[in-house]
Short mmCIF file of C-alpha atoms in Angstrom, two decimals:
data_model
loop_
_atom_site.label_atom_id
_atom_site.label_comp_id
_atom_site.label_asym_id
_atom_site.label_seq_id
_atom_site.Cartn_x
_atom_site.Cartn_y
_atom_site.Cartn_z
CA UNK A 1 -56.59 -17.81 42.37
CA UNK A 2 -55.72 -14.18 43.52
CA UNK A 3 -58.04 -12.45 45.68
CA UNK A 4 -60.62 -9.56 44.90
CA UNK A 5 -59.65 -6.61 45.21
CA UNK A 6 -61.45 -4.23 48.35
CA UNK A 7 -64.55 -2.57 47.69
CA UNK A 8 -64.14 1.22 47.97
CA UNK A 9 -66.44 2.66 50.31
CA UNK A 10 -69.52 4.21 48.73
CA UNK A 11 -68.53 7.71 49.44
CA UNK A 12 -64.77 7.56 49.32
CA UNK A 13 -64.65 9.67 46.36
CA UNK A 14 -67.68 12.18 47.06
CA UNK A 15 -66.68 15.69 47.34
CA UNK A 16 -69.32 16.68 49.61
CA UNK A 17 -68.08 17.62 52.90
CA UNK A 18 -70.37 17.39 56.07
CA UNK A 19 -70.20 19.45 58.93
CA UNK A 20 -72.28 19.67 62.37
CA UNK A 21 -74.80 22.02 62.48
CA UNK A 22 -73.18 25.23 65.08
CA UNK A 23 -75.18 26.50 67.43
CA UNK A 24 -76.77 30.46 66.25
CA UNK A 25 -74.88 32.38 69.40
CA UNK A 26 -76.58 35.69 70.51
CA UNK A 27 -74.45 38.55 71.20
CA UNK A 28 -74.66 41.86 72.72
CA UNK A 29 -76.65 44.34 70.79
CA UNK A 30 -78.47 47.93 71.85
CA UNK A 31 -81.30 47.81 73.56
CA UNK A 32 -80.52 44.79 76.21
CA UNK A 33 -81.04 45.16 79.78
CA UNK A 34 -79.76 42.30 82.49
CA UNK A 35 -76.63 41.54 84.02
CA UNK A 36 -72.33 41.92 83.56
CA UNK A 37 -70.56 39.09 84.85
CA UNK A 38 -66.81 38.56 85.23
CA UNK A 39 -64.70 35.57 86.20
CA UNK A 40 -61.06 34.31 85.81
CA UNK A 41 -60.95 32.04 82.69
CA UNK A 42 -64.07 29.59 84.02
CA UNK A 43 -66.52 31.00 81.74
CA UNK A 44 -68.64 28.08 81.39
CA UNK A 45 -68.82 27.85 85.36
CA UNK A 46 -69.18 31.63 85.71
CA UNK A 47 -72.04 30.84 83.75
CA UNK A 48 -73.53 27.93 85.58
CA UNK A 49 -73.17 29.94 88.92
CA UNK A 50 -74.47 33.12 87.64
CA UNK A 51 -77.95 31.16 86.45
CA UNK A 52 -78.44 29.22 89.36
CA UNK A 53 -78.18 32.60 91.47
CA UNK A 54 -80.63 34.97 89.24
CA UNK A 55 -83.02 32.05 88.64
CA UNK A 56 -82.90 31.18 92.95
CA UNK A 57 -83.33 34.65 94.22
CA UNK A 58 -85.75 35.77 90.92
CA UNK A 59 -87.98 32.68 91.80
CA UNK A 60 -87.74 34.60 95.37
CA UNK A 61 -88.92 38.21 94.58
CA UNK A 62 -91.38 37.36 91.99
CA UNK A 63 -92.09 33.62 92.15
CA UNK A 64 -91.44 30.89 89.20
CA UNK A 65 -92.35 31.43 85.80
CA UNK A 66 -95.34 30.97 84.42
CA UNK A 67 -95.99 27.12 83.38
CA UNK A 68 -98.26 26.12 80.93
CA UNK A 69 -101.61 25.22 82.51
CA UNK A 70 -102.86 24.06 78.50
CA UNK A 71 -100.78 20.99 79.40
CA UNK A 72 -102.45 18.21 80.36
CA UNK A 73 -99.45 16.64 82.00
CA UNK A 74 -99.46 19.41 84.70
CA UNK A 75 -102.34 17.70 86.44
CA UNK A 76 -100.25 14.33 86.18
CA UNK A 77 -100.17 13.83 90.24
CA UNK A 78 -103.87 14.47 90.62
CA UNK A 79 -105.10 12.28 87.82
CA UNK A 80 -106.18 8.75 88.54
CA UNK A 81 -107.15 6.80 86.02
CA UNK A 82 -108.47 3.33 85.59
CA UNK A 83 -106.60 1.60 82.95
CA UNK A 84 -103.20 2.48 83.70
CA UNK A 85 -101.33 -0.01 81.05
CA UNK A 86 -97.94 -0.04 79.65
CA UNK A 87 -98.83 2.83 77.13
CA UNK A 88 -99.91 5.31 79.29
CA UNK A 89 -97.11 5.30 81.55
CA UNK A 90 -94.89 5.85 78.75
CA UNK A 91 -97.31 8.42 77.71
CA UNK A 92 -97.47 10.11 81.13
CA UNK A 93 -93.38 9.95 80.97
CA UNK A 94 -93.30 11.80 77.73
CA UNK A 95 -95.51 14.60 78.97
CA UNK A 96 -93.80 15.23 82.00
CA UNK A 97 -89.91 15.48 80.14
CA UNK A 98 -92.33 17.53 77.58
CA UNK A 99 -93.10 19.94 80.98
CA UNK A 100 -89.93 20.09 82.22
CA UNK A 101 -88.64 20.89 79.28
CA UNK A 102 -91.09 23.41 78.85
CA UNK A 103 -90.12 24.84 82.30
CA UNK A 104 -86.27 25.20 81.30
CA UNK A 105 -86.95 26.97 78.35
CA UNK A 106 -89.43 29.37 80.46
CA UNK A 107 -86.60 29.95 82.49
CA UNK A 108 -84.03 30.43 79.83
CA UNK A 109 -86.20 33.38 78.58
CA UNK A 110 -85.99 34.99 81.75
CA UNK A 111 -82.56 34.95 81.50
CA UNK A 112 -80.33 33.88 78.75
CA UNK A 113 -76.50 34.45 78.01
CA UNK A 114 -75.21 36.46 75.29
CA UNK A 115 -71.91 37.10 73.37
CA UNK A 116 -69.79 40.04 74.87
CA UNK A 117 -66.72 39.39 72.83
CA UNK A 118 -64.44 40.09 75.55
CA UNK A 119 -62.44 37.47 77.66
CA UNK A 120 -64.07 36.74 81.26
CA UNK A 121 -66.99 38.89 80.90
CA UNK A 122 -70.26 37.19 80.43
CA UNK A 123 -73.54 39.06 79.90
CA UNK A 124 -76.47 37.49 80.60
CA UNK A 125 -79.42 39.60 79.26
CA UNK A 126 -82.92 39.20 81.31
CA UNK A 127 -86.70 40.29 80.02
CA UNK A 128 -87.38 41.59 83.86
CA UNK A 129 -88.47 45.00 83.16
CA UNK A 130 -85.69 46.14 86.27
CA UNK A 131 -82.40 44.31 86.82
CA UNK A 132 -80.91 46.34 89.65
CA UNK A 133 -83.87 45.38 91.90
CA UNK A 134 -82.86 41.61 91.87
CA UNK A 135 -79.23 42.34 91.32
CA UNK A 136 -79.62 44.64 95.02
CA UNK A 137 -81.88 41.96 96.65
CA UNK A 138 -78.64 39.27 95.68
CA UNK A 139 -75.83 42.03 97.13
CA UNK A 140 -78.12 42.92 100.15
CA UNK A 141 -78.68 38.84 101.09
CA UNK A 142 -75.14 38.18 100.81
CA UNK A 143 -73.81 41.21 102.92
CA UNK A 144 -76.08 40.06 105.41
CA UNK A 145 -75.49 36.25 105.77
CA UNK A 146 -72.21 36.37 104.45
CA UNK A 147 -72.69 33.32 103.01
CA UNK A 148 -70.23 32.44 99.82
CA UNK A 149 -72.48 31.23 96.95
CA UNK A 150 -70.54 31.24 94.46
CA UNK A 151 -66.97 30.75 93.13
CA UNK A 152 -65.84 30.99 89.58
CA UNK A 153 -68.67 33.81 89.51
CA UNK A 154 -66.81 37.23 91.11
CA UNK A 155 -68.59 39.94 90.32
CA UNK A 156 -72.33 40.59 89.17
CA UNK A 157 -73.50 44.12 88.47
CA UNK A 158 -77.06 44.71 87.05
CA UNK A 159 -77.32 46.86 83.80
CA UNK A 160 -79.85 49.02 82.68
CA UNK A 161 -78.92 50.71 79.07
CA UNK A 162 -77.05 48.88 76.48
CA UNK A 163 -76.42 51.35 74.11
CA UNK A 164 -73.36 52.24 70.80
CA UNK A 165 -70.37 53.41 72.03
CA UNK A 166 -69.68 56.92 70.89
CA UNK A 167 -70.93 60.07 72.55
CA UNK A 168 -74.16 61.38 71.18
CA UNK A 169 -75.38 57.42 72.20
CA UNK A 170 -74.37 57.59 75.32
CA UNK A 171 -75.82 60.69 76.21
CA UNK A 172 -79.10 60.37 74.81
CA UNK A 173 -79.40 56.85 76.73
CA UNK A 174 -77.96 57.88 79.58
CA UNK A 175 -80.09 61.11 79.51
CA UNK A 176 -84.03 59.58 79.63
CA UNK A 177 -81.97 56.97 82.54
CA UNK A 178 -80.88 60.28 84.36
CA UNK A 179 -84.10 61.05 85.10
CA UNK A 180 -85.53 58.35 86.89
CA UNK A 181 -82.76 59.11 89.45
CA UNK A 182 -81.72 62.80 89.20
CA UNK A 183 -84.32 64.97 88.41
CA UNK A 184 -86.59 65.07 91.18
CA UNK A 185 -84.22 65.00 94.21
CA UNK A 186 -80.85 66.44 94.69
CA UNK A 187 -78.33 63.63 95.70
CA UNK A 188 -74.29 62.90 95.71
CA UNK A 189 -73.20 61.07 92.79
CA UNK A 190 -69.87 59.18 91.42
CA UNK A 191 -68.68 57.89 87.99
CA UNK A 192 -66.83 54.70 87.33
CA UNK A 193 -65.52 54.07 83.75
CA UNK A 194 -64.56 51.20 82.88
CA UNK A 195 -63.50 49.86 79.21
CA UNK A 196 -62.60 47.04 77.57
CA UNK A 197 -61.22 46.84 73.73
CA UNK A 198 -61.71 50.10 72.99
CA UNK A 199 -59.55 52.57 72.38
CA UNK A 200 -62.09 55.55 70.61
CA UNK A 201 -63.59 56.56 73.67
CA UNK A 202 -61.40 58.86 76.74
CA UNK A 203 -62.26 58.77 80.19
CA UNK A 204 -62.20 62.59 81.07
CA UNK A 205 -64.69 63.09 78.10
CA UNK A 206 -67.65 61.00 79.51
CA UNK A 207 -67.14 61.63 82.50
CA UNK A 208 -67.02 65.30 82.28
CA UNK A 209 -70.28 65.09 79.77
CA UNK A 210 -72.02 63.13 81.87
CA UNK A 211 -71.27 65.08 85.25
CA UNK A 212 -72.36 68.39 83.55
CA UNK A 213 -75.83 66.06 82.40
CA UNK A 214 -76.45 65.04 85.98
CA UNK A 215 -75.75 68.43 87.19
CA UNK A 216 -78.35 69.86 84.69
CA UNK A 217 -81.24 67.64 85.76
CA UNK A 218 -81.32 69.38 89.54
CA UNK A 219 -78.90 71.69 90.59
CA UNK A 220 -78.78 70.18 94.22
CA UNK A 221 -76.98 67.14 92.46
CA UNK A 222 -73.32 67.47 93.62
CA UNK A 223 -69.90 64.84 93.63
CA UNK A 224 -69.04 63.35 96.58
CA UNK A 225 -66.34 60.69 95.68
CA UNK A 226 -65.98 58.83 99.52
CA UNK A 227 -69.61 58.42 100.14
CA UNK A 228 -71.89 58.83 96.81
CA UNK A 229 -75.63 58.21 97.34
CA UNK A 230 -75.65 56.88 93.47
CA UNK A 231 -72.51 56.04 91.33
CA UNK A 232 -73.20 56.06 87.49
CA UNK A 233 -71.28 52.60 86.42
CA UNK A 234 -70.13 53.20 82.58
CA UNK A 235 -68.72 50.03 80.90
CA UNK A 236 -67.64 49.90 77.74
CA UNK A 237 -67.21 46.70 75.76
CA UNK A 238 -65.83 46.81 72.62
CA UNK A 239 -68.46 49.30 70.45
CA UNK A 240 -71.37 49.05 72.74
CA UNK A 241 -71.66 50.83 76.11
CA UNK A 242 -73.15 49.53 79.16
CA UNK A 243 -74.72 52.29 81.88
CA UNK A 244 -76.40 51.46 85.22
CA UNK A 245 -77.37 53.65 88.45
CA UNK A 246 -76.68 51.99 91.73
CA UNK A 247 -77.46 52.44 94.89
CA UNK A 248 -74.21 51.35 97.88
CA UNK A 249 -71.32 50.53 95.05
CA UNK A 250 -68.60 51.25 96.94
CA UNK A 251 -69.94 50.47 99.87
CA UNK A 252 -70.38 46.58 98.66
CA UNK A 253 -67.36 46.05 97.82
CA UNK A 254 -67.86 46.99 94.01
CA UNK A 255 -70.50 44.04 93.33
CA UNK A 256 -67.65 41.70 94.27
CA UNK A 257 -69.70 38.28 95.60
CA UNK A 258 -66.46 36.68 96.48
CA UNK A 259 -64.91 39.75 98.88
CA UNK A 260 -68.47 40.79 99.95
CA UNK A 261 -69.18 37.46 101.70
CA UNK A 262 -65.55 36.90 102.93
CA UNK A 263 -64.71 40.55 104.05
CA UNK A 264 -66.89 43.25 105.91
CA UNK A 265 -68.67 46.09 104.03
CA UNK A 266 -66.83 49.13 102.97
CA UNK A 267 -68.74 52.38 104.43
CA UNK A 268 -66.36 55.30 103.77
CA UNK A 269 -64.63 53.88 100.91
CA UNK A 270 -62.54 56.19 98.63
CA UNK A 271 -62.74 55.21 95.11
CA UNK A 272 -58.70 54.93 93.69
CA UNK A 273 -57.82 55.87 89.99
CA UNK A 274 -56.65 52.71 88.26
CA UNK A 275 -56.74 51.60 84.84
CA UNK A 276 -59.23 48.95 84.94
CA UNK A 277 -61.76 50.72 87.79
CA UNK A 278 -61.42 54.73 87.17
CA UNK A 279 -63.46 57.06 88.76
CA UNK A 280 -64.48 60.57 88.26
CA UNK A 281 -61.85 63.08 89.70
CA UNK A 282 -63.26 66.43 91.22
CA UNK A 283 -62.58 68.66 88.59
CA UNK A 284 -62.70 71.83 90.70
CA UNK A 285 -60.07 69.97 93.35
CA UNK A 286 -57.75 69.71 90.58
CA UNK A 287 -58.39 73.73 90.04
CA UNK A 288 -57.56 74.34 93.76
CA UNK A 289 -54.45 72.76 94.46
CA UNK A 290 -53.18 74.22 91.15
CA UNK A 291 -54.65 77.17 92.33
CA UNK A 292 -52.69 76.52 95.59
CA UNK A 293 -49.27 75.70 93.39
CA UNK A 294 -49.70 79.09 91.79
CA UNK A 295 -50.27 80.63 95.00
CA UNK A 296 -46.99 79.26 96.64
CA UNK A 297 -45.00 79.81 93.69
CA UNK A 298 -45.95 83.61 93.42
CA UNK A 299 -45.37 84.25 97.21
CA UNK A 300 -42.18 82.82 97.25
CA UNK A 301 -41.02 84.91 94.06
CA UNK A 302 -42.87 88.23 95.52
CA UNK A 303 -40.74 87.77 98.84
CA UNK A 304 -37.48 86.79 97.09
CA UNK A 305 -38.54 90.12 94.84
CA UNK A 306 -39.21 91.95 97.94
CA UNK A 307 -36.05 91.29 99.72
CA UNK A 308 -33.80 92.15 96.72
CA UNK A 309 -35.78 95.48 96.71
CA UNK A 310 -34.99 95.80 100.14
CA UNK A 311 -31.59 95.35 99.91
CA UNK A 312 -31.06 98.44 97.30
CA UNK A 313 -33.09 100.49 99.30
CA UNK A 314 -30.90 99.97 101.96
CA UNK A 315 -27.78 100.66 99.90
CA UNK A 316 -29.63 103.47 98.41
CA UNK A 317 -30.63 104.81 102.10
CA UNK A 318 -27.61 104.83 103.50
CA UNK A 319 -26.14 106.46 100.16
CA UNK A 320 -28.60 109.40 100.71
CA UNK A 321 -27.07 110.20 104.11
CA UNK A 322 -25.40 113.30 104.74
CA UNK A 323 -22.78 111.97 106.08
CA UNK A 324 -22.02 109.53 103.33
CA UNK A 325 -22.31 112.20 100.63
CA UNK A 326 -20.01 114.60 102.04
CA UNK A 327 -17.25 111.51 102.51
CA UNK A 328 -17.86 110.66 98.77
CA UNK A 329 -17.00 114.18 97.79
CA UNK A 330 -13.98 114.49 99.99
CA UNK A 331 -12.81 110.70 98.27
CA UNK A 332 -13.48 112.64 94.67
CA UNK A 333 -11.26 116.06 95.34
CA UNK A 334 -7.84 113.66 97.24
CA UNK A 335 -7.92 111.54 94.06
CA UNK A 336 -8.12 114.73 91.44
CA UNK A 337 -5.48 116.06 93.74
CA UNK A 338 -3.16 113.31 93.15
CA UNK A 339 -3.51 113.18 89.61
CA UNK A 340 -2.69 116.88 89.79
CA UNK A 341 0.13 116.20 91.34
CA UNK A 342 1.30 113.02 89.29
CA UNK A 343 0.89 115.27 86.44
CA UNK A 344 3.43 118.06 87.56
CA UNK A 345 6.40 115.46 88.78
CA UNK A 346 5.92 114.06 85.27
CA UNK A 347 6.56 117.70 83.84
#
């Protein structure tokens, strides 16, 4: 008696595929505000370290978040009750993962990560209404205890304006920003451009719009490229365009977590001219040491000039003399002389 053959599986033949539910990721988009962080390759720990750091020193300057007092599981320590059976424990134990829960996603709101689209640069965007205050108290704490808190997580630099990447954007953003710093008091000011898969935008053309914008909002406002009061932080990522305003950028270390707690603080630093960190060259020192070129250059002509001229006027002196004429006449009548008389022998 042969045996039966296998039952096919019940959906061996269905054409339906199944796939996992992805995750809806958030990306960059005008109008966020929070913070640019970079790492080498270690996103997801870049990540991790960057949220324990904003949620520790933001818990710091303006406390936890707000938990939801509604909750009846909030007042879990304080309540006593009576009957405390089986089913109220596990009732109590649902509440409180309920809370915590609760808590993280409080948290998460305060800060959450978004999309940049651009290897080893993490934003995470934030709904505090001003990210370079808690991006300054976190540079300030850890020039002063020089204490290494992170280290996948290298640089963190607060942003103020996300905005589209082309010029009119940029300039009407960065124009309403300009005056919270630039319009009341004259101050020394930088620009560092920065960009990253983009290829529409050129460096000397923001720079030199936004210069002549800061310039306009006081006329006291001047460069100073060693030791800026303000530097004007341009980053552009792709097609949007990230602007913030901060205060000591060179002088910690760029934003750099990693050199600013191993190293001491920069406080004449000279910003260099590099591909990946360029910064706003004087435009009138490029003017004076052509200027200066032009200067050399025409000087040593005019004297090159001047001695040839005053080598034919010496010739030309010393053919004026007296003396000298009379000799070149005598010269003239011995050679017609001889031809005279090379004309008679011939005869």
């Amino acid at each position: 008696m042969s045996a039966s053959p296998a039952k096919k599986p019940k959906f061996a033949n269905s054409k339906h595929k199944f796939y996992a539910k992805q995750n809806k990721r958030l990306y960059l988009q005008a109008g966020h505000r929070g913070f640019m962080a970079t790492c080498n390759f270690r996103e997801r720990d870049c990540l991790r370290e960057a949220y324990n750091l904003l949620n520790h020193y933001a818990d710091e300057l303006y406390g936890p978040p707000e938990k939801n007092e509604k909750d009846p599981a909030l007042d879990d320590a304080v309540e006593t009750e009576e009957n405390n059976d089986i089913t109220d424990d596990l009732q109590r134990e649902v509440d409180a993962t309920k809370v915590k829960k609760q808590n993280r996603d409080l948290a998460r709101q305060r800060f959450q990560a978004v999309d940049t689209g651009a290897t080893n640069c993490i934003f995470v965007r934030t709904s505090l209404p001003d990210p370079v205050e808690l991006g300054a108290r976190i540079i300030t704490d850890i020039a002063r205890t020089r204490e290494q808190k992170t280290r996948f997580l290298l640089r963190l630099v607060p942003v103020e304006v996300v905005c589209r990447a082309n010029m009119v954007d940029i300039k009407n953003a960065a124009g309403e920003l300009f005056d919270k710093y630039f319009l009341k008091k004259g101050t020394t000011f930088a620009i560092v451009f920065n960009k990253r898969y983009n290829n529409d935008l050129k460096r000397d053309d923001i720079i030199r719009d936004l210069a002549a914008l800061v310039e306009s909002k006081n006329i006291k406002n001047s460069v100073d490229l060693k030791q800026a009061e303000k530097t004007i932080l341009v980053e552009v990522i792709k097609g949007l365009c990230c602007i913030s305003v901060l205060d000591g950028y060179l002088k910690y270390k760029k934003f750099n977590l990693v050199e600013l707690a191993n190293g001491k603080e920069n406080n004449s630093a000279e910003p260099k001219d590099s591909k990946d960190n360029g910064v706003i060259s004087q435009a009138t020192e490029a003017n004076e040491t052509e200027e200066k070129q032009n200067t050399v250059e025409n000087d040593t002509k005019q004297n090159t000039d001047n001695k040839s001229y005053e080598k034919d006027d010496k010739q030309n002196i010393e053919n004026a003399k007296p003396g000298s004429l009379n000799d070149n006449n005598d010269k003239r009548v011995a050679e017609s002389d001889n031809l005279d008389k090379k004309a008679e022998a011939a005869k």
